[in-house]
Amino acid sequence: MTSLDDRPTTAPSLIPALLLGGALPALVMASALEFLPLAGVSLEVLAVVLLAAMFAGAYRARHVLLAPAYVIRIPLLMALSVLVAATFPLLEGTQPRNYAVFGSVAPTLMGWALFLWMLGTREVDAGRDWLAWEPPRWALPALLVAAMATIATVHWLAVGTRAMVSDEVIYLLQGKWIFQRDYAWHLDPDLLPFFSMRKLGVTPSGGLYGQYTPGWPALLALFDLIGLRWWSGAILGTASVWATVRLGTLLYSRAAGLIAGALLLIQPTFLLLHAGYMAHPATILSLALAAVWLIESESRAGWERTWRWLAVGVAIAVAVTVRTLTGVALGASLGLWLVVRQRMPVGTLVRCAATVIVGALPIAGWFLHYNWATNGDALRVSYQAMHGTGFNLGFGTRGFTGFNEQMQRVPVPVTFTPRDAVSHLLQRLASINLNFLPYALLLPVTVLFAAHRHRVRWLVLAVFSILPVLYFFYWGSEIRFYSEYLPFLLPWLAAGCLAVMRERPRLGGVIVAAAVAGSAVLMVPTRWTSIPLDEPWVRSAYTGSPSRFAAFATLEQMQRDEGKLLVFVQEQGPLLDVLLDRLYLFNIEGLSSPILAVRDMGERNAALMARFPDRIPLLARDNGRLKPVTINRLPAAR
């Protein structure tokens, strides 16, 4: 620990430099690309803006660009990143082609322009050992309070008291059913067709159960028991911020940990995943905690070490029951990482593995029982029970199943080819570069870090590549599948910025300031709605489904004014239960719910209306995400 005389000061003179050298350029450059087109600016004008930004950045950094650390690496990595960004829209055949390629390449190049601008930052002071700086004791509690307030606010603004993603609706329903017989909702057989949905299956005993693994619904149920289900995302997200701070502290320093936690809190993808009731908050936290306990165990002995190993087993088992592939892959990566670190002898590593397995056994046993109770096979997860091989890894015909007009479950096939796999991989790489250190700074800063002796450890990178390798063979691909890496990546990035500040304090600081500003830009839905480059709040159900929010509000108001409702939901077409997926949330209290949302069965509706004569029958027709849902009264059954 450094003495008070050796510690860097707070340096008020740095603040204007951070704002002018990092935050303001990031806001101007990213906003020029993201928001100018809202006024009808053409791609040609945007290209000129982009070229001007590139030229300005290169000119400002001219005094360092010819240094050996940059003269080859920057052009090489810039060309590689542009190639990645340009290739996947071409492989996918996204139209119009020029718009698609520009929309993918331009953010990547703007990130390089911003990096070059910052690289040209002029230093006025000698560097200090910022990694050894000790933040004030109030900093961590203040960060955690800010985390709770921020995530809760985002949650309220995004969904209020509802759930808008169909996955979230099923999670909440499964959470309600988790304490019931066979973990299912049991109805009379004549009611099942009305309440059947593509993401619901039927247990051997005749109950309805959800398609998702039970870990996240069980956690939601526990939060519900203590009246904190609405707060679940905020609580888990705040705990993830703490775990990231702790992991950064263990691996680097308290300063690196604190900056990493702050970067996680403002990370757009992280906030998006905590806006509703998606399962990722549970896996992000459980795997981060597993890493913390493993690293702590390296310097402990006796019971202090044993309980941490048992807790690691519990945490990894929780991750497996929440997101099975993610939990298995990253659980294996954590074990291999411990081996690569070489802090414990082989015998201790063997005892660690055995103890972790013991810790995982109770939850693993419950997971097997859940599978057996719901689909009759302990080794088959719900996805496979409902959709066959549609969600398996590998090329060929994949996809899911849905109900046709005769209420038969039929495949909705998706052909998955190696070409698709390559396109998905390139798309994720370009999107991760844009999102994980906004604005598109992730790859550029690796050049800077290498120049300051903070390099990528390729063996560690290989150890943590198990999950991306597996996802290469999976037909679905989204950036959220990699969100569990954030607590591991951000401490490395924070430590890199502090390493740069040893020699170039302003440059290291403006990287952090630019990331803060870039995160703010990506928190706003922007123009690139038709580009498959992941921008968190673009195409989001929370910001792009006004008609469905309005349908919730209309039905709730009708129920308050007129009494119990029976809502028959008519989709735009068969197989995809798009509106029923969302409105099914009304059924969370069972048949006693004030509003029941059921499938429109045409002439058979009269039988259900007769079954519930005290309810006002309505027909809700889905007209897409933007057009209002049509809601009409139906004549009561005679």
XYZ file of C-alpha atoms in Angstrom:
638
model
C 0.000 0.000 0.000
C 1.329 3.422 -0.871
C 1.846 6.136 1.702
C -0.260 9.267 1.707
C 2.593 11.203 0.130
C 2.954 8.692 -2.688
C -0.711 8.367 -3.544
C -2.012 10.260 -6.550
C -4.087 13.246 -5.614
C -7.625 13.719 -6.832
C -6.142 16.162 -9.340
C -8.948 18.610 -10.088
C -6.951 19.684 -13.138
C -7.695 16.281 -14.638
C -11.451 16.846 -14.678
C -11.558 19.369 -17.554
C -9.125 17.181 -19.469
C -11.377 14.136 -19.016
C -14.450 16.042 -20.123
C -12.869 17.772 -23.095
C -10.508 14.988 -24.111
C -12.782 11.961 -23.660
C -16.414 12.522 -22.723
C -17.185 15.375 -25.106
C -15.486 13.825 -28.189
C -17.295 10.529 -27.495
C -20.652 12.286 -27.255
C -20.027 14.343 -30.411
C -18.616 11.546 -32.562
C -21.038 8.827 -31.495
C -24.042 11.162 -31.623
C -23.077 12.400 -35.080
C -23.313 8.850 -36.309
C -26.291 7.724 -34.264
C -28.623 10.727 -34.233
C -27.955 12.974 -37.247
C -29.856 10.617 -39.582
C -33.022 11.217 -37.606
C -33.266 14.502 -39.534
C -32.978 12.691 -42.865
C -29.244 13.049 -43.390
C -28.046 10.781 -46.203
C -25.407 8.093 -45.954
C -23.108 10.220 -48.111
C -23.199 13.030 -45.563
C -22.595 10.557 -42.753
C -19.621 9.142 -44.666
C -18.138 12.639 -44.921
C -18.663 13.145 -41.170
C -16.973 9.810 -40.502
C -14.002 10.609 -42.738
C -13.630 14.009 -41.083
C -13.584 12.347 -37.649
C -10.968 9.838 -38.820
C -8.789 12.581 -40.279
C -9.105 14.748 -37.160
C -8.174 11.835 -34.911
C -5.197 10.809 -37.035
C -3.960 14.389 -37.239
C -4.204 14.875 -33.479
C -2.318 11.611 -32.830
C 0.312 12.203 -35.531
C 3.101 12.603 -32.976
C 2.644 9.020 -31.667
C 1.245 7.021 -34.598
C 4.701 6.171 -35.946
C 5.835 4.709 -32.630
C 6.723 0.985 -32.892
C 3.836 0.040 -30.582
C 1.269 1.562 -32.960
C 2.601 1.800 -36.510
C 1.702 -1.800 -37.406
C -0.903 -2.797 -34.846
C -3.350 0.058 -35.401
C -3.671 -0.332 -39.220
C -3.769 -4.132 -38.887
C -6.459 -4.269 -36.204
C -8.447 -1.468 -37.836
C -8.528 -3.396 -41.114
C -9.458 -6.604 -39.289
C -12.311 -4.958 -37.375
C -13.682 -3.344 -40.538
C -13.497 -6.676 -42.348
C -15.459 -8.368 -39.559
C -18.070 -5.612 -39.472
C -18.502 -5.544 -43.257
C -18.623 -9.286 -43.829
C -21.551 -10.422 -41.748
C -24.196 -8.177 -43.404
C -22.967 -9.475 -46.763
C -23.160 -13.088 -45.595
C -26.675 -12.535 -44.281
C -27.746 -10.708 -47.444
C -29.184 -7.810 -45.438
C -30.935 -5.295 -47.686
C -30.451 -2.573 -48.693
C -26.840 -3.749 -48.874
C -25.057 -0.379 -48.797
C -27.091 0.792 -45.814
C -26.438 -2.497 -44.001
C -22.675 -2.480 -44.553
C -22.352 1.202 -43.648
C -24.479 0.748 -40.545
C -22.153 -1.992 -39.339
C -18.788 -0.563 -40.435
C -19.414 3.077 -39.480
C -19.695 2.554 -35.682
C -16.542 0.430 -35.807
C -14.594 3.133 -37.661
C -15.999 5.870 -35.435
C -14.620 3.967 -32.462
C -11.188 4.046 -34.078
C -11.565 7.756 -34.848
C -12.422 8.411 -31.206
C -9.461 6.300 -30.084
C -7.053 8.176 -32.347
C -8.366 11.488 -31.028
C -7.717 10.359 -27.467
C -4.350 8.859 -28.352
C -3.250 12.363 -29.310
C -3.948 13.675 -25.799
C -1.139 15.917 -24.584
C 0.197 15.162 -21.132
C 1.123 17.925 -18.709
C 2.031 15.842 -15.637
C 4.151 12.786 -15.010
C 2.258 9.585 -14.351
C 1.743 8.050 -10.939
C 0.944 4.544 -9.783
C -2.823 4.858 -10.010
C -3.222 1.090 -9.624
C -1.967 1.455 -6.058
C -4.317 4.327 -5.290
C -6.680 3.613 -2.399
C -10.186 4.998 -3.063
C -12.000 6.544 -0.094
C -13.951 4.107 2.054
C -17.260 5.724 1.186
C -16.766 5.045 -2.529
C -18.000 1.433 -2.536
C -21.141 2.043 -0.416
C -21.930 5.055 -2.599
C -21.525 2.925 -5.745
C -23.838 0.231 -4.377
C -26.509 2.770 -3.443
C -26.223 4.264 -6.925
C -26.502 0.776 -8.410
C -29.694 -0.033 -6.540
C -31.260 3.309 -7.449
C -30.179 3.177 -11.096
C -31.308 -0.378 -11.808
C -34.605 0.119 -9.987
C -35.244 3.296 -12.005
C -34.443 1.555 -15.301
C -36.739 -1.313 -14.301
C -39.596 1.054 -13.507
C -39.177 3.040 -16.714
C -38.871 -0.097 -18.853
C -41.728 -2.276 -17.601
C -43.366 -0.656 -14.598
C -45.336 -3.444 -12.940
C -45.498 -5.639 -16.044
C -43.329 -7.951 -18.137
C -42.965 -7.208 -21.838
C -40.717 -10.006 -23.126
C -42.454 -13.341 -23.557
C -39.512 -15.145 -21.908
C -40.070 -13.039 -18.794
C -43.757 -13.907 -18.679
C -42.948 -17.621 -18.703
C -40.284 -17.144 -16.010
C -42.806 -15.393 -13.768
C -45.440 -18.073 -14.386
C -42.963 -20.859 -13.668
C -42.048 -19.021 -10.479
C -45.705 -19.146 -9.423
C -45.957 -22.838 -10.281
C -42.660 -23.898 -8.692
C -44.298 -24.876 -5.377
C -47.232 -26.686 -7.010
C -47.553 -30.380 -7.769
C -45.216 -31.373 -10.603
C -44.129 -27.713 -10.802
C -47.165 -27.170 -13.050
C -50.543 -25.437 -13.345
C -53.249 -28.087 -13.217
C -56.460 -27.372 -15.130
C -59.468 -29.389 -16.208
C -58.670 -31.188 -19.482
C -61.386 -29.268 -21.382
C -59.637 -25.988 -20.498
C -56.176 -26.987 -21.709
C -56.632 -26.035 -25.397
C -57.575 -22.470 -24.428
C -54.571 -22.067 -22.133
C -52.024 -23.928 -24.275
C -49.131 -21.954 -25.729
C -45.987 -22.780 -27.694
C -43.739 -22.140 -24.677
C -45.827 -24.351 -22.399
C -45.811 -28.134 -22.275
C -47.972 -30.728 -20.532
C -46.591 -32.854 -17.699
C -47.313 -36.613 -17.515
C -49.986 -35.769 -14.941
C -51.674 -33.250 -17.252
C -50.430 -29.906 -15.880
C -48.977 -26.968 -17.819
C -45.281 -26.199 -17.281
C -42.885 -23.714 -18.860
C -40.125 -24.444 -21.344
C -37.307 -22.874 -19.321
C -34.964 -24.533 -16.869
C -36.132 -24.016 -13.285
C -33.298 -22.071 -11.661
C -34.444 -18.539 -12.409
C -38.152 -19.242 -11.736
C -37.152 -20.743 -8.366
C -35.187 -17.613 -7.465
C -38.123 -15.428 -8.515
C -40.366 -17.561 -6.326
C -38.059 -17.012 -3.352
C -38.088 -13.263 -3.952
C -41.886 -13.456 -4.206
C -42.108 -15.229 -0.842
C -40.515 -12.228 0.881
C -42.377 -9.652 -1.207
C -39.357 -8.519 -3.233
C -39.983 -10.005 -6.669
C -40.205 -6.545 -8.273
C -36.814 -5.722 -6.735
C -35.135 -8.964 -7.827
C -33.229 -7.439 -10.755
C -32.076 -4.434 -8.738
C -30.890 -6.616 -5.849
C -29.050 -9.100 -8.050
C -27.624 -6.340 -10.238
C -26.297 -4.456 -7.214
C -24.773 -7.675 -5.910
C -23.127 -8.189 -9.323
C -21.614 -4.716 -9.103
C -20.184 -5.642 -5.692
C -18.868 -8.978 -7.030
C -17.196 -7.179 -9.939
C -15.560 -4.724 -7.545
C -14.374 -7.604 -5.387
C -13.043 -9.573 -8.355
C -11.183 -6.532 -9.670
C -9.731 -5.921 -6.208
C -8.510 -9.498 -5.898
C -6.979 -9.570 -9.371
C -5.566 -6.029 -9.582
C -6.327 -3.400 -6.948
C -9.146 -1.630 -5.129
C -9.008 1.206 -7.650
C -9.371 -1.199 -10.582
C -12.229 -2.991 -8.838
C -14.116 0.215 -8.122
C -13.775 1.491 -11.695
C -14.843 -1.914 -13.030
C -17.957 -1.874 -10.845
C -18.820 1.627 -12.022
C -18.345 0.620 -15.668
C -20.632 -2.381 -15.120
C -23.334 -0.176 -13.617
C -23.479 2.090 -16.683
C -23.036 -0.769 -19.173
C -26.037 -0.574 -21.561
C -26.314 -4.336 -22.101
C -26.121 -4.970 -18.357
C -28.854 -2.428 -17.650
C -31.039 -3.785 -20.452
C -30.846 -7.300 -19.015
C -31.891 -5.962 -15.593
C -34.740 -3.847 -16.981
C -37.258 -6.681 -16.850
C -37.168 -10.251 -15.572
C -34.671 -11.960 -17.868
C -32.566 -14.761 -16.389
C -29.124 -13.259 -16.997
C -28.927 -11.346 -13.684
C -28.810 -14.706 -11.909
C -26.032 -16.174 -14.062
C -23.993 -12.955 -14.101
C -24.030 -12.873 -10.308
C -23.606 -16.582 -9.596
C -20.620 -16.981 -11.919
C -18.981 -13.782 -10.674
C -19.390 -14.985 -7.084
C -17.952 -18.382 -8.039
C -14.887 -16.600 -9.437
C -14.527 -14.457 -6.317
C -14.679 -17.472 -4.003
C -12.230 -19.456 -6.109
C -9.674 -16.645 -6.114
C -10.156 -16.068 -2.387
C -9.645 -19.783 -1.708
C -6.122 -19.588 -3.128
C -4.991 -17.670 -0.049
C -7.123 -19.485 2.556
C -6.773 -22.754 4.445
C -8.959 -25.108 6.450
C -12.637 -24.335 6.795
C -12.124 -20.846 5.314
C -11.135 -22.556 2.066
C -13.626 -25.442 2.252
C -16.767 -23.338 2.631
C -15.733 -21.248 -0.353
C -15.321 -24.351 -2.488
C -18.762 -25.603 -1.392
C -20.221 -22.189 -2.215
C -18.601 -22.332 -5.658
C -20.386 -25.627 -6.268
C -23.698 -24.068 -5.262
C -23.097 -21.003 -7.465
C -22.157 -23.017 -10.555
C -25.092 -25.371 -9.996
C -27.419 -22.378 -9.810
C -25.972 -21.076 -13.089
C -26.531 -24.488 -14.712
C -30.173 -24.576 -13.609
C -30.704 -21.016 -14.881
C -28.871 -21.160 -18.237
C -27.557 -24.674 -18.677
C -25.050 -24.211 -21.511
C -23.679 -21.009 -19.989
C -23.336 -22.557 -16.542
C -21.593 -25.684 -17.781
C -19.216 -23.836 -20.137
C -18.213 -21.026 -17.787
C -18.075 -23.413 -14.831
C -15.506 -25.436 -16.790
C -13.676 -22.217 -17.727
C -13.421 -21.201 -14.075
C -11.911 -24.560 -13.172
C -9.370 -24.376 -15.965
C -8.590 -20.778 -15.039
C -7.680 -21.934 -11.542
C -5.308 -24.480 -13.083
C -3.763 -21.883 -15.403
C -3.155 -19.483 -12.505
C -0.897 -22.125 -10.862
C -1.505 -20.799 -7.351
C -2.403 -24.216 -5.871
C -0.661 -27.606 -6.130
C -2.257 -30.475 -8.031
C -3.461 -32.245 -4.901
C -5.229 -29.130 -3.679
C -6.844 -28.645 -7.096
C -8.204 -32.208 -6.935
C -9.676 -31.589 -3.475
C -11.123 -28.336 -4.758
C -12.853 -30.113 -7.664
C -14.263 -32.811 -5.381
C -15.567 -30.258 -2.880
C -17.141 -28.149 -5.616
C -18.969 -31.238 -6.892
C -20.246 -31.984 -3.383
C -21.532 -28.418 -3.116
C -23.336 -28.739 -6.437
C -25.029 -32.095 -5.721
C -28.209 -30.918 -3.895
C -29.171 -28.420 -6.593
C -28.165 -30.862 -9.337
C -30.414 -33.506 -7.791
C -33.317 -31.070 -7.633
C -32.736 -30.133 -11.287
C -32.982 -33.791 -12.311
C -36.159 -34.220 -10.267
C -37.688 -31.163 -11.933
C -37.006 -32.630 -15.368
C -38.438 -35.990 -14.357
C -41.585 -34.449 -12.855
C -42.300 -32.133 -15.786
C -41.354 -34.171 -18.856
C -40.764 -37.693 -17.574
C -37.017 -37.836 -18.258
C -34.496 -36.615 -15.672
C -31.800 -36.059 -18.308
C -33.999 -34.174 -20.762
C -34.521 -30.437 -20.297
C -37.817 -28.743 -21.077
C -36.599 -27.288 -24.385
C -35.955 -30.769 -25.713
C -39.228 -32.144 -24.374
C -41.281 -29.493 -26.198
C -39.211 -28.803 -29.298
C -37.302 -32.040 -29.919
C -33.872 -31.424 -31.432
C -34.739 -27.854 -32.415
C -32.520 -26.279 -29.736
C -29.650 -28.774 -29.970
C -26.151 -27.780 -31.036
C -25.090 -28.547 -34.595
C -25.954 -27.737 -38.179
C -29.089 -28.806 -40.011
C -32.772 -28.224 -39.352
C -33.312 -26.491 -36.033
C -35.997 -24.186 -34.655
C -38.973 -24.593 -32.372
C -42.558 -25.801 -32.427
C -45.916 -24.058 -32.325
C -49.608 -24.874 -32.464
C -51.402 -24.934 -35.802
C -55.114 -24.186 -36.240
C -55.947 -27.776 -35.291
C -54.007 -27.338 -32.022
C -51.328 -29.790 -33.096
C -47.737 -28.998 -32.121
C -45.801 -28.725 -35.376
C -42.215 -27.678 -36.172
C -41.270 -24.134 -37.159
C -38.027 -25.095 -38.908
C -34.882 -23.002 -39.157
C -32.093 -24.161 -41.455
C -28.753 -23.584 -39.768
C -25.625 -23.781 -41.934
C -21.880 -23.181 -41.394
C -22.343 -19.938 -43.336
C -24.908 -18.829 -40.746
C -22.538 -19.787 -37.925
C -19.705 -17.691 -39.365
C -22.072 -14.760 -39.919
C -23.350 -14.978 -36.336
C -19.817 -15.130 -34.958
C -18.690 -12.066 -36.901
C -21.850 -10.216 -35.902
C -21.232 -10.936 -32.214
C -17.571 -9.887 -32.442
C -18.482 -6.551 -34.036
C -21.290 -6.022 -31.535
C -19.135 -6.866 -28.516
C -16.510 -4.396 -29.740
C -19.225 -1.717 -29.900
C -21.067 -2.542 -26.677
C -18.715 -3.872 -24.052
C -16.569 -0.702 -24.043
C -18.660 1.955 -25.775
C -18.302 3.522 -28.203
C -16.571 0.684 -30.152
C -13.399 1.053 -28.087
C -12.791 -2.534 -26.955
C -10.430 -3.575 -29.735
C -8.664 -0.194 -30.039
C -7.739 -0.029 -26.347
C -6.044 -3.435 -26.516
C -3.407 -1.749 -28.704
C -2.917 0.973 -26.115
C -2.801 -1.481 -23.217
C -0.196 -3.632 -24.984
C 1.959 -0.541 -25.456
C 1.830 -0.042 -21.682
C 2.587 -3.681 -20.805
C -0.988 -4.662 -19.954
C -1.415 -7.428 -22.490
C -3.994 -10.070 -23.269
C -3.024 -13.416 -21.759
C -3.776 -15.776 -24.610
C -3.965 -18.898 -22.457
C -6.579 -17.261 -20.210
C -8.471 -16.099 -23.302
C -8.449 -19.679 -24.617
C -9.745 -20.987 -21.297
C -12.709 -18.599 -21.446
C -13.446 -19.372 -25.112
C -15.397 -22.566 -24.383
C -18.768 -20.801 -24.424
C -18.247 -18.929 -27.737
C -17.038 -22.161 -29.348
C -20.209 -23.940 -28.240
C -22.420 -21.057 -29.359
C -20.800 -21.228 -32.798
C -22.828 -24.414 -33.252
C -26.102 -22.946 -31.950
C -28.626 -21.468 -34.381
C -29.674 -18.641 -32.072
C -27.246 -15.790 -31.512
C -27.558 -12.673 -29.358
C -25.081 -10.492 -27.513
C -26.855 -11.186 -24.217
C -25.505 -14.743 -24.397
C -22.081 -13.270 -23.561
C -23.151 -10.858 -20.810
C -21.769 -13.189 -18.132
C -18.264 -12.178 -19.273
C -18.701 -8.567 -18.152
C -17.575 -9.058 -14.504
C -14.386 -10.673 -15.836
C -13.675 -8.289 -18.714
C -14.302 -4.956 -17.010
C -11.705 -5.385 -14.229
C -9.095 -6.106 -16.914
C -10.153 -2.978 -18.803
C -10.115 -0.860 -15.637
C -6.666 -2.146 -14.707
C -5.504 -1.376 -18.241
C -6.633 2.234 -17.989
C -4.842 2.587 -14.651
C -1.712 0.999 -16.130
C -1.767 3.595 -18.907
C -2.115 6.333 -16.290
C 1.273 5.425 -14.820
C 2.867 7.079 -17.835
C 0.021 8.996 -19.465
C -2.488 9.943 -16.761
C -4.720 12.031 -19.004
C -4.934 9.371 -21.704
C -5.903 6.620 -19.268
C -8.511 8.886 -17.726
C -10.074 10.002 -20.998
C -10.572 6.348 -22.016
C -12.777 5.876 -18.944
C -14.550 9.207 -19.574
C -15.200 8.248 -23.200
C -16.619 4.877 -22.125
C -19.029 6.657 -19.768
C -20.177 9.002 -22.539
C -20.389 6.185 -25.085
C -22.535 4.168 -22.701
C -24.909 7.124 -22.415
C -25.244 7.275 -26.201
C -26.038 3.560 -26.448
C -28.717 3.892 -23.772
C -30.860 5.765 -26.320
C -32.590 3.971 -29.221
C -30.952 5.230 -32.411
C -31.388 5.092 -36.166
C -29.878 1.700 -36.975
C -33.069 -0.297 -36.409
C -32.588 -2.454 -39.504
C -28.902 -3.239 -38.928
C -28.137 -6.504 -37.107
C -25.351 -4.836 -35.093
C -26.479 -5.130 -31.488
C -27.311 -1.781 -29.974
C -28.976 -2.642 -26.658
C -32.128 -0.519 -26.728
C -32.737 -0.760 -30.485
C -35.479 -3.294 -31.331
C -35.964 -3.841 -27.605
C -39.354 -5.027 -26.405
C -39.156 -2.341 -23.726
C -38.866 0.524 -26.211
C -40.316 -0.906 -29.411
C -43.684 -2.340 -28.373
C -45.985 0.624 -27.721
C -49.065 -1.260 -28.897
C -48.595 -4.018 -26.342
C -48.022 -1.604 -23.469
C -51.239 0.132 -24.535
C -53.108 -3.190 -24.598
C -52.067 -3.915 -21.017
C -53.224 -0.480 -19.894
C -56.545 -0.702 -21.760
C -57.442 -4.119 -20.378
C -56.455 -3.161 -16.835
C -58.626 -0.036 -17.022
C -61.584 -2.033 -18.376
C -61.203 -4.522 -15.552
C -61.206 -1.750 -12.946
C -64.251 -0.129 -14.500
C -66.345 -3.158 -15.443
C -65.187 -6.228 -13.525
C -63.567 -9.532 -14.419
C -62.563 -10.085 -18.055
C -62.193 -13.124 -20.294
C -59.904 -12.081 -23.160
C -59.725 -14.287 -26.245
C -56.458 -13.531 -28.043
C -56.345 -13.707 -31.836
C -52.877 -13.747 -33.383
C -51.833 -12.449 -36.787
C -51.111 -16.011 -37.846
C -50.759 -19.538 -36.451
C -47.694 -21.055 -34.735
C -46.366 -17.859 -33.066
C -48.244 -16.809 -29.914
C -46.874 -13.277 -30.016
C -49.636 -11.401 -28.183
C -50.821 -14.290 -26.030
C -47.208 -14.705 -24.857
C -47.425 -11.268 -23.236
C -51.034 -11.162 -22.082
C -50.626 -14.564 -20.457
C -49.108 -12.656 -17.539
C -52.683 -11.828 -16.528
C -53.148 -15.542 -15.692
C -50.466 -15.518 -13.010
C -52.976 -15.860 -10.162
C -54.671 -18.840 -11.804
C -58.358 -19.061 -12.702
C -59.153 -16.476 -10.042
C -57.133 -13.797 -11.858
C -59.161 -10.611 -12.520
C -58.265 -10.956 -16.214
C -57.941 -14.309 -17.969
C -56.116 -14.329 -21.317
C -56.843 -17.389 -23.447
C -56.404 -18.596 -26.994
C -59.122 -17.694 -29.490
C -60.731 -21.004 -30.498
C -63.490 -19.670 -32.752
C -66.792 -21.483 -32.248
C -65.458 -23.223 -29.153
C -65.229 -19.880 -27.334
C -68.890 -20.101 -26.354
C -68.204 -23.111 -24.129
C -65.559 -21.199 -22.209
C -67.800 -18.133 -21.870
C -70.451 -20.393 -20.402
C -67.863 -21.765 -17.987
C -67.111 -18.218 -16.757
C -70.451 -16.399 -16.925
C -69.298 -13.743 -14.455
C -66.626 -12.466 -16.855
C -67.002 -9.957 -19.686
C -65.828 -11.662 -22.919
C -63.487 -9.695 -25.200
C -61.606 -10.421 -28.406
C -58.081 -8.938 -28.661
C -56.519 -8.994 -32.151
C -52.778 -8.538 -32.556
C -51.750 -6.009 -35.227
C -47.977 -6.017 -34.654
C -45.606 -4.127 -32.376
C -46.540 -0.662 -33.618
C -50.238 -0.789 -34.494
C -52.754 -0.785 -31.630
C -54.281 -4.056 -30.523
C -57.938 -4.226 -31.545
C -60.160 -4.994 -28.539
C -63.854 -5.746 -29.101
C -66.646 -7.035 -26.895
C -68.084 -10.440 -27.688
C -71.727 -11.322 -27.163
C -72.184 -13.292 -23.974
C -72.881 -17.008 -24.268
C -76.513 -17.995 -24.095
